[in-house]
mmCIF file of C-alpha atoms and ligand atoms in Angstrom:
data_model
loop_
_atom_site.group_PDB
_atom_site.id
_atom_site.type_symbol
_atom_site.label_atom_id
_atom_site.label_comp_id
_atom_site.label_asym_id
_atom_site.label_seq_id
_atom_site.Cartn_x
_atom_site.Cartn_y
_atom_site.Cartn_z
ATOM 1 C CA MET Q 15 181.306 34.989 35.803
ATOM 2 C CA LYS Q 16 183.439 37.178 33.517
ATOM 3 C CA LYS Q 17 181.236 39.347 31.055
ATOM 4 C CA ASN Q 18 183.151 38.171 28.178
ATOM 5 C CA THR Q 19 182.275 34.309 28.873
ATOM 6 C CA ILE Q 20 178.615 35.190 28.996
ATOM 7 C CA LYS Q 21 178.987 37.140 25.805
ATOM 8 C CA ILE Q 22 180.783 34.253 24.063
ATOM 9 C CA LEU Q 23 178.092 31.748 25.588
ATOM 10 C CA ASN Q 24 175.348 33.854 24.350
ATOM 11 C CA GLN Q 25 176.611 34.071 20.884
ATOM 12 C CA LEU Q 26 177.256 30.334 20.555
ATOM 13 C CA LYS Q 27 173.589 29.580 21.869
ATOM 14 C CA GLU Q 28 172.034 31.931 19.393
ATOM 15 C CA LYS Q 29 174.271 30.348 16.534
ATOM 16 C CA GLU Q 30 173.317 26.764 17.585
ATOM 17 C CA ASP Q 31 169.854 27.550 18.638
ATOM 18 C CA ALA Q 32 170.768 26.121 21.887
ATOM 19 C CA VAL Q 33 169.343 25.810 25.454
ATOM 20 C CA ILE Q 34 171.321 24.852 28.562
ATOM 21 C CA LEU Q 35 169.784 22.486 31.075
ATOM 22 C CA ALA Q 36 171.603 21.749 34.280
ATOM 23 C CA HIS Q 37 170.856 19.264 37.025
ATOM 24 C CA TYR Q 38 170.938 20.707 40.762
ATOM 25 C CA TYR Q 39 174.221 18.949 41.575
ATOM 26 C CA VAL Q 40 176.345 20.722 39.054
ATOM 27 C CA ASP Q 41 178.654 23.664 40.287
ATOM 28 C CA SER Q 42 176.856 26.811 40.976
ATOM 29 C CA GLU Q 43 178.863 28.776 38.121
ATOM 30 C CA ILE Q 44 176.876 26.345 35.746
ATOM 31 C CA GLN Q 45 173.454 26.871 37.558
ATOM 32 C CA GLU Q 46 173.984 30.598 37.251
ATOM 33 C CA ILE Q 47 174.147 30.477 33.605
ATOM 34 C CA ALA Q 48 171.756 27.570 32.824
ATOM 35 C CA ASP Q 49 168.332 28.348 31.126
ATOM 36 C CA TYR Q 50 166.626 25.556 33.250
ATOM 37 C CA ILE Q 51 167.563 23.772 36.350
ATOM 38 C CA GLY Q 52 165.775 20.793 37.820
ATOM 39 C CA ASP Q 53 165.554 17.230 39.131
ATOM 40 C CA SER Q 54 165.924 14.297 36.775
ATOM 41 C CA PHE Q 55 161.967 14.165 36.111
ATOM 42 C CA PHE Q 56 161.699 17.922 35.471
ATOM 43 C CA LEU Q 57 164.631 17.732 32.932
ATOM 44 C CA ALA Q 58 163.358 14.560 31.052
ATOM 45 C CA GLN Q 59 159.686 16.191 30.877
ATOM 46 C CA LEU Q 60 160.917 19.583 29.852
ATOM 47 C CA ALA Q 61 163.205 18.647 27.028
ATOM 48 C CA SER Q 62 160.345 17.257 24.939
ATOM 49 C CA GLN Q 63 158.677 20.677 25.383
ATOM 50 C CA LEU Q 64 161.601 22.683 23.974
ATOM 51 C CA GLU Q 65 161.524 24.206 20.534
ATOM 52 C CA ASN Q 66 165.341 24.684 20.366
ATOM 53 C CA LYS Q 67 167.463 22.516 17.884
ATOM 54 C CA THR Q 68 170.300 21.935 20.184
ATOM 55 C CA ILE Q 69 170.139 20.774 23.911
ATOM 56 C CA VAL Q 70 173.083 21.183 26.168
ATOM 57 C CA MET Q 71 172.930 18.997 29.154
ATOM 58 C CA ALA Q 72 174.968 19.740 32.320
ATOM 59 C CA GLY Q 73 174.676 16.471 34.271
ATOM 60 C CA VAL Q 74 175.660 12.881 33.761
ATOM 61 C CA TYR Q 75 175.388 10.544 30.666
ATOM 62 C CA PHE Q 76 172.069 8.878 31.370
ATOM 63 C CA MET Q 77 170.506 12.332 31.334
ATOM 64 C CA GLY Q 78 171.496 13.260 27.900
ATOM 65 C CA GLU Q 79 170.720 9.791 26.775
ATOM 66 C CA SER Q 80 167.137 10.041 28.208
ATOM 67 C CA ILE Q 81 166.746 13.528 26.362
ATOM 68 C CA LYS Q 82 168.102 11.911 23.208
ATOM 69 C CA ILE Q 83 165.749 9.124 23.453
ATOM 70 C CA LEU Q 84 162.781 11.366 23.904
ATOM 71 C CA ASN Q 85 164.008 13.823 21.157
ATOM 72 C CA PRO Q 86 165.815 11.792 18.555
ATOM 73 C CA ASP Q 87 165.913 14.500 16.037
ATOM 74 C CA LYS Q 88 167.411 16.885 18.546
ATOM 75 C CA ASN Q 89 171.163 17.795 18.621
ATOM 76 C CA VAL Q 90 171.728 16.744 22.282
ATOM 77 C CA LEU Q 91 175.219 17.707 23.542
ATOM 78 C CA LEU Q 92 176.767 16.431 26.979
ATOM 79 C CA VAL Q 93 178.928 18.957 28.578
ATOM 80 C CA ASP Q 94 181.586 16.147 29.235
ATOM 81 C CA LYS Q 95 180.816 12.736 27.865
ATOM 82 C CA THR Q 96 182.855 11.034 30.429
ATOM 83 C CA ALA Q 97 180.508 12.187 33.322
ATOM 84 C CA ASP Q 98 178.592 9.002 34.024
ATOM 85 C CA CYS Q 99 176.702 7.651 36.830
ATOM 86 C CA PRO Q 100 178.311 4.524 38.194
ATOM 87 C CA MET Q 101 174.959 3.193 39.338
ATOM 88 C CA ALA Q 102 173.632 3.159 35.821
ATOM 89 C CA HIS Q 103 175.842 0.050 35.202
ATOM 90 C CA MET Q 104 174.937 -1.956 38.203
ATOM 91 C CA ILE Q 105 172.389 -4.155 36.657
ATOM 92 C CA THR Q 106 172.772 -6.579 33.753
ATOM 93 C CA LYS Q 107 170.579 -8.028 31.018
ATOM 94 C CA GLU Q 108 171.018 -11.479 32.506
ATOM 95 C CA LYS Q 109 169.601 -10.516 35.850
ATOM 96 C CA ILE Q 110 166.518 -9.063 34.192
ATOM 97 C CA GLU Q 111 166.115 -12.216 32.149
ATOM 98 C CA THR Q 112 166.466 -14.399 35.223
ATOM 99 C CA LEU Q 113 163.665 -12.571 36.958
ATOM 100 C CA ARG Q 114 161.427 -12.591 33.786
ATOM 101 C CA ASN Q 115 161.745 -16.336 33.802
ATOM 102 C CA GLN Q 116 161.010 -16.565 37.473
ATOM 103 C CA TYR Q 117 157.850 -14.623 37.604
ATOM 104 C CA GLU Q 118 155.081 -14.594 35.059
ATOM 105 C CA ASP Q 119 153.425 -11.386 36.555
ATOM 106 C CA LEU Q 120 156.552 -9.177 36.784
ATOM 107 C CA ALA Q 121 157.060 -5.384 36.030
ATOM 108 C CA VAL Q 122 160.704 -4.347 35.487
ATOM 109 C CA VAL Q 123 160.707 -0.847 37.071
ATOM 110 C CA CYS Q 124 163.894 1.012 35.901
ATOM 111 C CA TYR Q 125 165.136 4.122 37.705
ATOM 112 C CA ILE Q 126 166.262 6.721 35.181
ATOM 113 C CA ASN Q 127 169.770 6.438 36.514
ATOM 114 C CA SER Q 128 170.248 3.565 33.973
ATOM 115 C CA THR Q 129 171.685 3.045 30.558
ATOM 116 C CA ALA Q 130 169.545 3.214 27.223
ATOM 117 C CA ASN Q 131 170.324 -0.494 26.814
ATOM 118 C CA ILE Q 132 168.672 -1.450 30.064
ATOM 119 C CA LYS Q 133 165.752 1.077 29.757
ATOM 120 C CA ALA Q 134 164.908 -0.816 26.393
ATOM 121 C CA LEU Q 135 164.638 -4.079 28.357
ATOM 122 C CA SER Q 136 162.402 -2.396 31.080
ATOM 123 C CA ASP Q 137 158.528 -2.031 31.585
ATOM 124 C CA VAL Q 138 158.477 1.514 33.031
ATOM 125 C CA CYS Q 139 161.089 4.156 34.023
ATOM 126 C CA VAL Q 140 160.744 6.088 37.284
ATOM 127 C CA THR Q 141 162.706 8.895 39.076
ATOM 128 C CA SER Q 142 162.800 9.555 42.841
ATOM 129 C CA SER Q 143 160.085 12.009 42.463
ATOM 130 C CA ASN Q 144 157.477 9.601 41.134
ATOM 131 C CA ALA Q 145 158.761 6.118 42.008
ATOM 132 C CA LEU Q 146 156.070 5.510 44.736
ATOM 133 C CA LYS Q 147 153.151 6.956 42.565
ATOM 134 C CA ILE Q 148 154.073 4.834 39.646
ATOM 135 C CA VAL Q 149 154.897 1.538 41.299
ATOM 136 C CA LYS Q 150 151.661 1.841 43.281
ATOM 137 C CA SER Q 151 149.638 2.151 40.093
ATOM 138 C CA LEU Q 152 151.125 -0.893 38.306
ATOM 139 C CA SER Q 153 148.827 -3.851 37.958
ATOM 140 C CA GLU Q 154 151.685 -6.385 38.451
ATOM 141 C CA LYS Q 155 152.158 -8.037 41.858
ATOM 142 C CA ASN Q 156 155.783 -8.675 41.323
ATOM 143 C CA ILE Q 157 158.185 -5.759 40.782
ATOM 144 C CA PHE Q 158 161.973 -5.902 39.853
ATOM 145 C CA PHE Q 159 163.239 -2.482 40.827
ATOM 146 C CA ILE Q 160 166.585 -1.576 39.239
ATOM 147 C CA PRO Q 161 169.299 -0.650 39.472
ATOM 148 C CA ASP Q 162 169.181 1.291 43.050
ATOM 149 C CA GLY Q 163 168.610 -0.909 45.860
ATOM 150 C CA ASN Q 164 168.253 1.947 48.396
ATOM 151 C CA LEU Q 165 165.341 3.615 46.388
ATOM 152 C CA GLY Q 166 163.814 -0.055 45.724
ATOM 153 C CA ARG Q 167 163.801 -0.806 49.466
ATOM 154 C CA TYR Q 168 162.551 2.406 50.234
ATOM 155 C CA VAL Q 169 159.488 1.931 47.869
ATOM 156 C CA ALA Q 170 159.076 -1.608 49.170
ATOM 157 C CA LYS Q 171 158.702 -0.196 52.709
ATOM 158 C CA SER Q 172 155.940 2.090 51.692
ATOM 159 C CA ILE Q 173 154.123 -0.320 49.399
ATOM 160 C CA LYS Q 174 153.240 -3.376 51.326
ATOM 161 C CA ASP Q 175 150.860 -5.204 48.805
ATOM 162 C CA LYS Q 176 153.379 -5.733 46.167
ATOM 163 C CA ASN Q 177 156.450 -8.207 46.048
ATOM 164 C CA ILE Q 178 159.243 -5.778 45.446
ATOM 165 C CA ILE Q 179 162.517 -7.223 44.529
ATOM 166 C CA ALA Q 180 165.223 -4.690 44.898
ATOM 167 C CA ASN Q 181 168.392 -4.952 42.730
ATOM 168 C CA ASP Q 182 171.670 -4.680 44.504
ATOM 169 C CA GLY Q 183 172.960 -1.396 42.807
ATOM 170 C CA TYR Q 184 173.666 1.882 44.736
ATOM 171 C CA CYS Q 185 174.884 5.274 44.205
ATOM 172 C CA PRO Q 186 178.236 5.560 46.067
ATOM 173 C CA VAL Q 187 177.673 9.169 46.926
ATOM 174 C CA HIS Q 188 174.457 8.369 48.847
ATOM 175 C CA ASN Q 189 175.174 4.824 49.864
ATOM 176 C CA ASN Q 190 178.698 5.134 51.407
ATOM 177 C CA ILE Q 191 177.916 7.644 53.990
ATOM 178 C CA ASP Q 192 178.814 6.709 57.355
ATOM 179 C CA VAL Q 193 176.000 7.204 59.770
ATOM 180 C CA SER Q 194 178.226 8.826 62.293
ATOM 181 C CA GLU Q 195 178.739 11.751 59.920
ATOM 182 C CA LEU Q 196 174.913 12.617 60.150
ATOM 183 C CA LYS Q 197 174.818 11.641 63.876
ATOM 184 C CA ASN Q 198 177.540 14.353 64.496
ATOM 185 C CA LEU Q 199 175.714 16.921 62.572
ATOM 186 C CA LYS Q 200 172.609 16.086 64.447
ATOM 187 C CA THR Q 201 174.436 16.600 67.859
ATOM 188 C CA LYS Q 202 175.860 19.889 66.574
ATOM 189 C CA PHE Q 203 172.624 21.295 65.272
ATOM 190 C CA PRO Q 204 169.877 19.694 67.350
ATOM 191 C CA LYS Q 205 167.103 22.059 65.960
ATOM 192 C CA ALA Q 206 167.820 21.048 62.347
ATOM 193 C CA LYS Q 207 165.434 18.812 60.378
ATOM 194 C CA VAL Q 208 167.116 16.017 58.300
ATOM 195 C CA LEU Q 209 166.081 16.041 54.611
ATOM 196 C CA ALA Q 210 167.426 12.978 52.612
ATOM 197 C CA HIS Q 211 167.288 11.725 49.118
ATOM 198 C CA PRO Q 212 166.008 8.248 48.974
ATOM 199 C CA GLU Q 213 169.308 6.834 47.303
ATOM 200 C CA CYS Q 214 170.763 7.144 50.746
ATOM 201 C CA ASN Q 215 171.387 4.075 52.648
ATOM 202 C CA GLY Q 216 168.646 2.628 55.152
ATOM 203 C CA ASP Q 217 170.522 3.953 58.209
ATOM 204 C CA ILE Q 218 170.556 7.577 56.990
ATOM 205 C CA LEU Q 219 166.987 7.294 55.685
ATOM 206 C CA SER Q 220 165.755 6.018 59.335
ATOM 207 C CA LEU Q 221 167.213 9.270 60.786
ATOM 208 C CA ALA Q 222 165.570 11.431 58.221
ATOM 209 C CA ASP Q 223 162.646 13.749 58.858
ATOM 210 C CA PHE Q 224 161.694 14.066 55.193
ATOM 211 C CA ILE Q 225 162.839 11.733 52.207
ATOM 212 C CA GLY Q 226 162.455 13.130 48.806
ATOM 213 C CA SER Q 227 163.756 13.806 45.200
ATOM 214 C CA THR Q 228 166.199 16.916 45.003
ATOM 215 C CA LYS Q 229 163.282 19.067 43.889
ATOM 216 C CA ALA Q 230 161.019 17.717 46.814
ATOM 217 C CA ILE Q 231 163.866 18.724 49.228
ATOM 218 C CA ILE Q 232 164.208 22.126 48.021
ATOM 219 C CA LYS Q 233 160.291 22.714 48.199
ATOM 220 C CA MET Q 234 160.251 20.983 51.759
ATOM 221 C CA ALA Q 235 163.120 23.425 52.801
ATOM 222 C CA LYS Q 236 161.271 26.391 51.474
ATOM 223 C CA ASP Q 237 157.796 25.417 52.775
ATOM 224 C CA ASP Q 238 158.692 24.199 56.273
ATOM 225 C CA ILE Q 239 158.603 26.598 59.160
ATOM 226 C CA CYS Q 240 161.944 25.053 60.349
ATOM 227 C CA GLU Q 241 164.917 27.323 59.808
ATOM 228 C CA GLU Q 242 167.779 24.877 59.924
ATOM 229 C CA PHE Q 243 168.307 21.782 57.844
ATOM 230 C CA ILE Q 244 170.863 18.984 57.475
ATOM 231 C CA ILE Q 245 170.943 17.917 53.813
ATOM 232 C CA ALA Q 246 171.640 14.285 53.000
ATOM 233 C CA THR Q 247 172.274 14.577 49.415
ATOM 234 C CA GLU Q 248 174.848 15.894 47.034
ATOM 235 C CA LYS Q 249 176.325 19.106 48.008
ATOM 236 C CA GLY Q 250 175.578 21.006 44.678
ATOM 237 C CA ILE Q 251 172.085 21.396 45.788
ATOM 238 C CA SER Q 252 173.380 24.103 48.130
ATOM 239 C CA TYR Q 253 173.141 26.756 45.224
ATOM 240 C CA MET Q 254 169.445 26.467 44.851
ATOM 241 C CA LEU Q 255 168.559 25.986 48.555
ATOM 242 C CA GLU Q 256 170.614 29.198 49.486
ATOM 243 C CA LYS Q 257 168.873 31.041 46.695
ATOM 244 C CA GLU Q 258 165.431 29.943 47.433
ATOM 245 C CA CYS Q 259 165.642 30.150 51.174
ATOM 246 C CA PRO Q 260 168.286 32.983 51.889
ATOM 247 C CA ASP Q 261 167.420 33.378 55.635
ATOM 248 C CA LYS Q 262 167.598 29.474 56.374
ATOM 249 C CA LYS Q 263 170.740 27.651 57.396
ATOM 250 C CA PHE Q 264 171.745 24.367 55.782
ATOM 251 C CA TYR Q 265 174.452 21.773 56.714
ATOM 252 C CA PHE Q 266 175.867 19.384 54.425
ATOM 253 C CA ILE Q 267 177.591 15.939 54.753
ATOM 254 C CA ASP Q 268 181.178 16.708 53.547
ATOM 255 C CA SER Q 269 181.682 13.294 51.893
ATOM 256 C CA MET Q 270 178.489 13.825 49.529
ATOM 257 C CA ILE Q 271 180.336 14.934 46.461
ATOM 258 C CA CYS Q 272 179.452 13.378 43.034
ATOM 259 C CA HIS Q 273 182.728 13.703 41.110
ATOM 260 C CA ASP Q 274 181.016 12.915 37.864
ATOM 261 C CA MET Q 275 178.633 15.855 38.178
ATOM 262 C CA LYS Q 276 181.693 18.168 38.970
ATOM 263 C CA LEU Q 277 183.223 17.131 35.623
ATOM 264 C CA ASN Q 278 180.863 19.766 34.003
ATOM 265 C CA SER Q 279 182.127 23.211 33.659
ATOM 266 C CA VAL Q 280 181.203 26.476 31.829
ATOM 267 C CA ASP Q 281 184.464 26.241 29.789
ATOM 268 C CA LYS Q 282 183.381 22.751 28.618
ATOM 269 C CA ILE Q 283 179.896 24.028 27.794
ATOM 270 C CA ILE Q 284 181.525 26.608 25.309
ATOM 271 C CA SER Q 285 183.826 23.973 24.063
ATOM 272 C CA ALA Q 286 180.824 21.490 23.471
ATOM 273 C CA LEU Q 287 178.911 24.176 21.600
ATOM 274 C CA GLU Q 288 182.056 25.426 19.597
ATOM 275 C CA ASN Q 289 183.328 21.941 18.623
ATOM 276 C CA GLN Q 290 180.052 20.055 18.558
ATOM 277 C CA ASN Q 291 182.148 16.781 19.623
ATOM 278 C CA THR Q 292 180.062 15.733 22.659
ATOM 279 C CA GLU Q 293 176.816 14.663 20.962
ATOM 280 C CA VAL Q 294 174.900 11.936 22.565
ATOM 281 C CA ILE Q 295 174.263 8.939 20.091
ATOM 282 C CA VAL Q 296 171.779 6.274 20.632
ATOM 283 C CA ASP Q 297 171.103 3.466 18.105
ATOM 284 C CA ASP Q 298 167.674 3.798 16.471
ATOM 285 C CA SER Q 299 166.764 0.273 17.534
ATOM 286 C CA ILE Q 300 167.290 1.155 21.310
ATOM 287 C CA VAL Q 301 165.540 4.619 20.950
ATOM 288 C CA ASP Q 302 162.487 2.664 19.691
ATOM 289 C CA LYS Q 303 162.494 0.362 22.724
ATOM 290 C CA ALA Q 304 163.669 2.549 25.438
ATOM 291 C CA LYS Q 305 161.361 5.411 24.533
ATOM 292 C CA ILE Q 306 158.427 3.297 25.588
ATOM 293 C CA PRO Q 307 159.081 3.014 29.398
ATOM 294 C CA LEU Q 308 160.340 6.560 29.320
ATOM 295 C CA ASN Q 309 157.027 7.741 27.751
ATOM 296 C CA LYS Q 310 154.955 5.673 30.285
ATOM 297 C CA MET Q 311 156.582 7.417 33.146
ATOM 298 C CA LEU Q 312 155.913 10.920 31.553
ATOM 299 C CA GLU Q 313 152.304 9.821 31.324
ATOM 300 C CA MET Q 314 152.032 7.917 34.792
ATOM 301 C CA GLY Q 315 154.444 10.415 36.600
ATOM 302 C CA GLN Q 316 152.608 13.719 36.220
HETATM 303 P P1 13P F 5 166.793 13.528 41.292
HETATM 304 O O1 13P F 5 167.335 14.766 40.782
HETATM 305 O O2 13P F 5 165.747 12.921 40.417
HETATM 306 O O3 13P F 5 166.394 13.595 42.665
HETATM 307 O O4 13P F 5 168.026 12.536 41.292
HETATM 308 C C1 13P F 5 169.241 12.683 42.066
HETATM 309 C C2 13P F 5 170.361 11.931 41.285
HETATM 310 O O5 13P F 5 171.051 11.196 41.682
HETATM 311 C C3 13P F 5 170.714 12.339 39.957
HETATM 312 O O6 13P F 5 171.605 11.621 39.497
HETATM 313 FE FE1 SF4 F 6 174.882 8.832 40.001
HETATM 314 FE FE2 SF4 F 6 174.970 9.349 42.558
HETATM 315 FE FE3 SF4 F 6 176.071 10.974 40.941
HETATM 316 FE FE4 SF4 F 6 173.605 10.943 41.097
HETATM 317 S S1 SF4 F 6 174.879 11.416 42.769
HETATM 318 S S2 SF4 F 6 174.758 10.856 39.226
HETATM 319 S S3 SF4 F 6 173.312 8.668 41.400
HETATM 320 S S4 SF4 F 6 176.845 8.773 41.324
#
């Protein structure tokens, strides 16, 4: 990173009283300059504890939106407002209403990768790091898990005493992997353990030695005695894996790139701070409703 870029960034951060948050999937040049890097749960939780006036989110739209909902008085800037998670839009209000009419005893469990409008219609939010824990502790027997079908089915497999209805949304990056890509890597690196994100399709998950959120994958790679790992999640996680485990080897699935996460860049962070034109705006009435399931997640997901 050029010294001048760092200098400009630091001046702007001071001027705007800004802090930079980044998800593990963004390019390494951003992770290098970010104040905090984490998974979706950590970032949502952290944002409420920060004193800064401005929060810059290097990630995708729903992440900025969640931070804004939890901190409506803060100036929340996205690095690129067009960076959006396609899965967030794979559920409709009508589908939720149909399920609510069908079951009296129903909880709508909403993965954080969703729009503010959908969160506002849900009972509790979850991330991949706390979905099992939260669903297990709900009193309702019937669960409509939205929008991610793969995560919903993964939760359903582990929790047998509930009727979990998984929506049919998916993350294209984690869902559309051909199992032969993983099998080829397993043949090439037979000693490597497979660490997979639960957004992956069932064929991939059935070959995994460990399933967990991005943060859990990093922790597992660090703690496990194994020295080689095949990583079934977005390739941006390589920055933190290599930083945390410099002596271990990691192999990635070539196609696992989230083009929306890659829309973030250091130049765009500078431009967002300079021009203040990427602010996340959420309607007050939606904030009031969507903060209920988000806060419930923060309480239950500790
Ligand atoms: P986590 O960081 O919560 O594991 O989520 C992964 C993801 O797909 C974020 O969009
Ligand atoms: Fe959405 Fe998938 Fe990209 Fe995560 S990796 S932001 S779930 S498209």
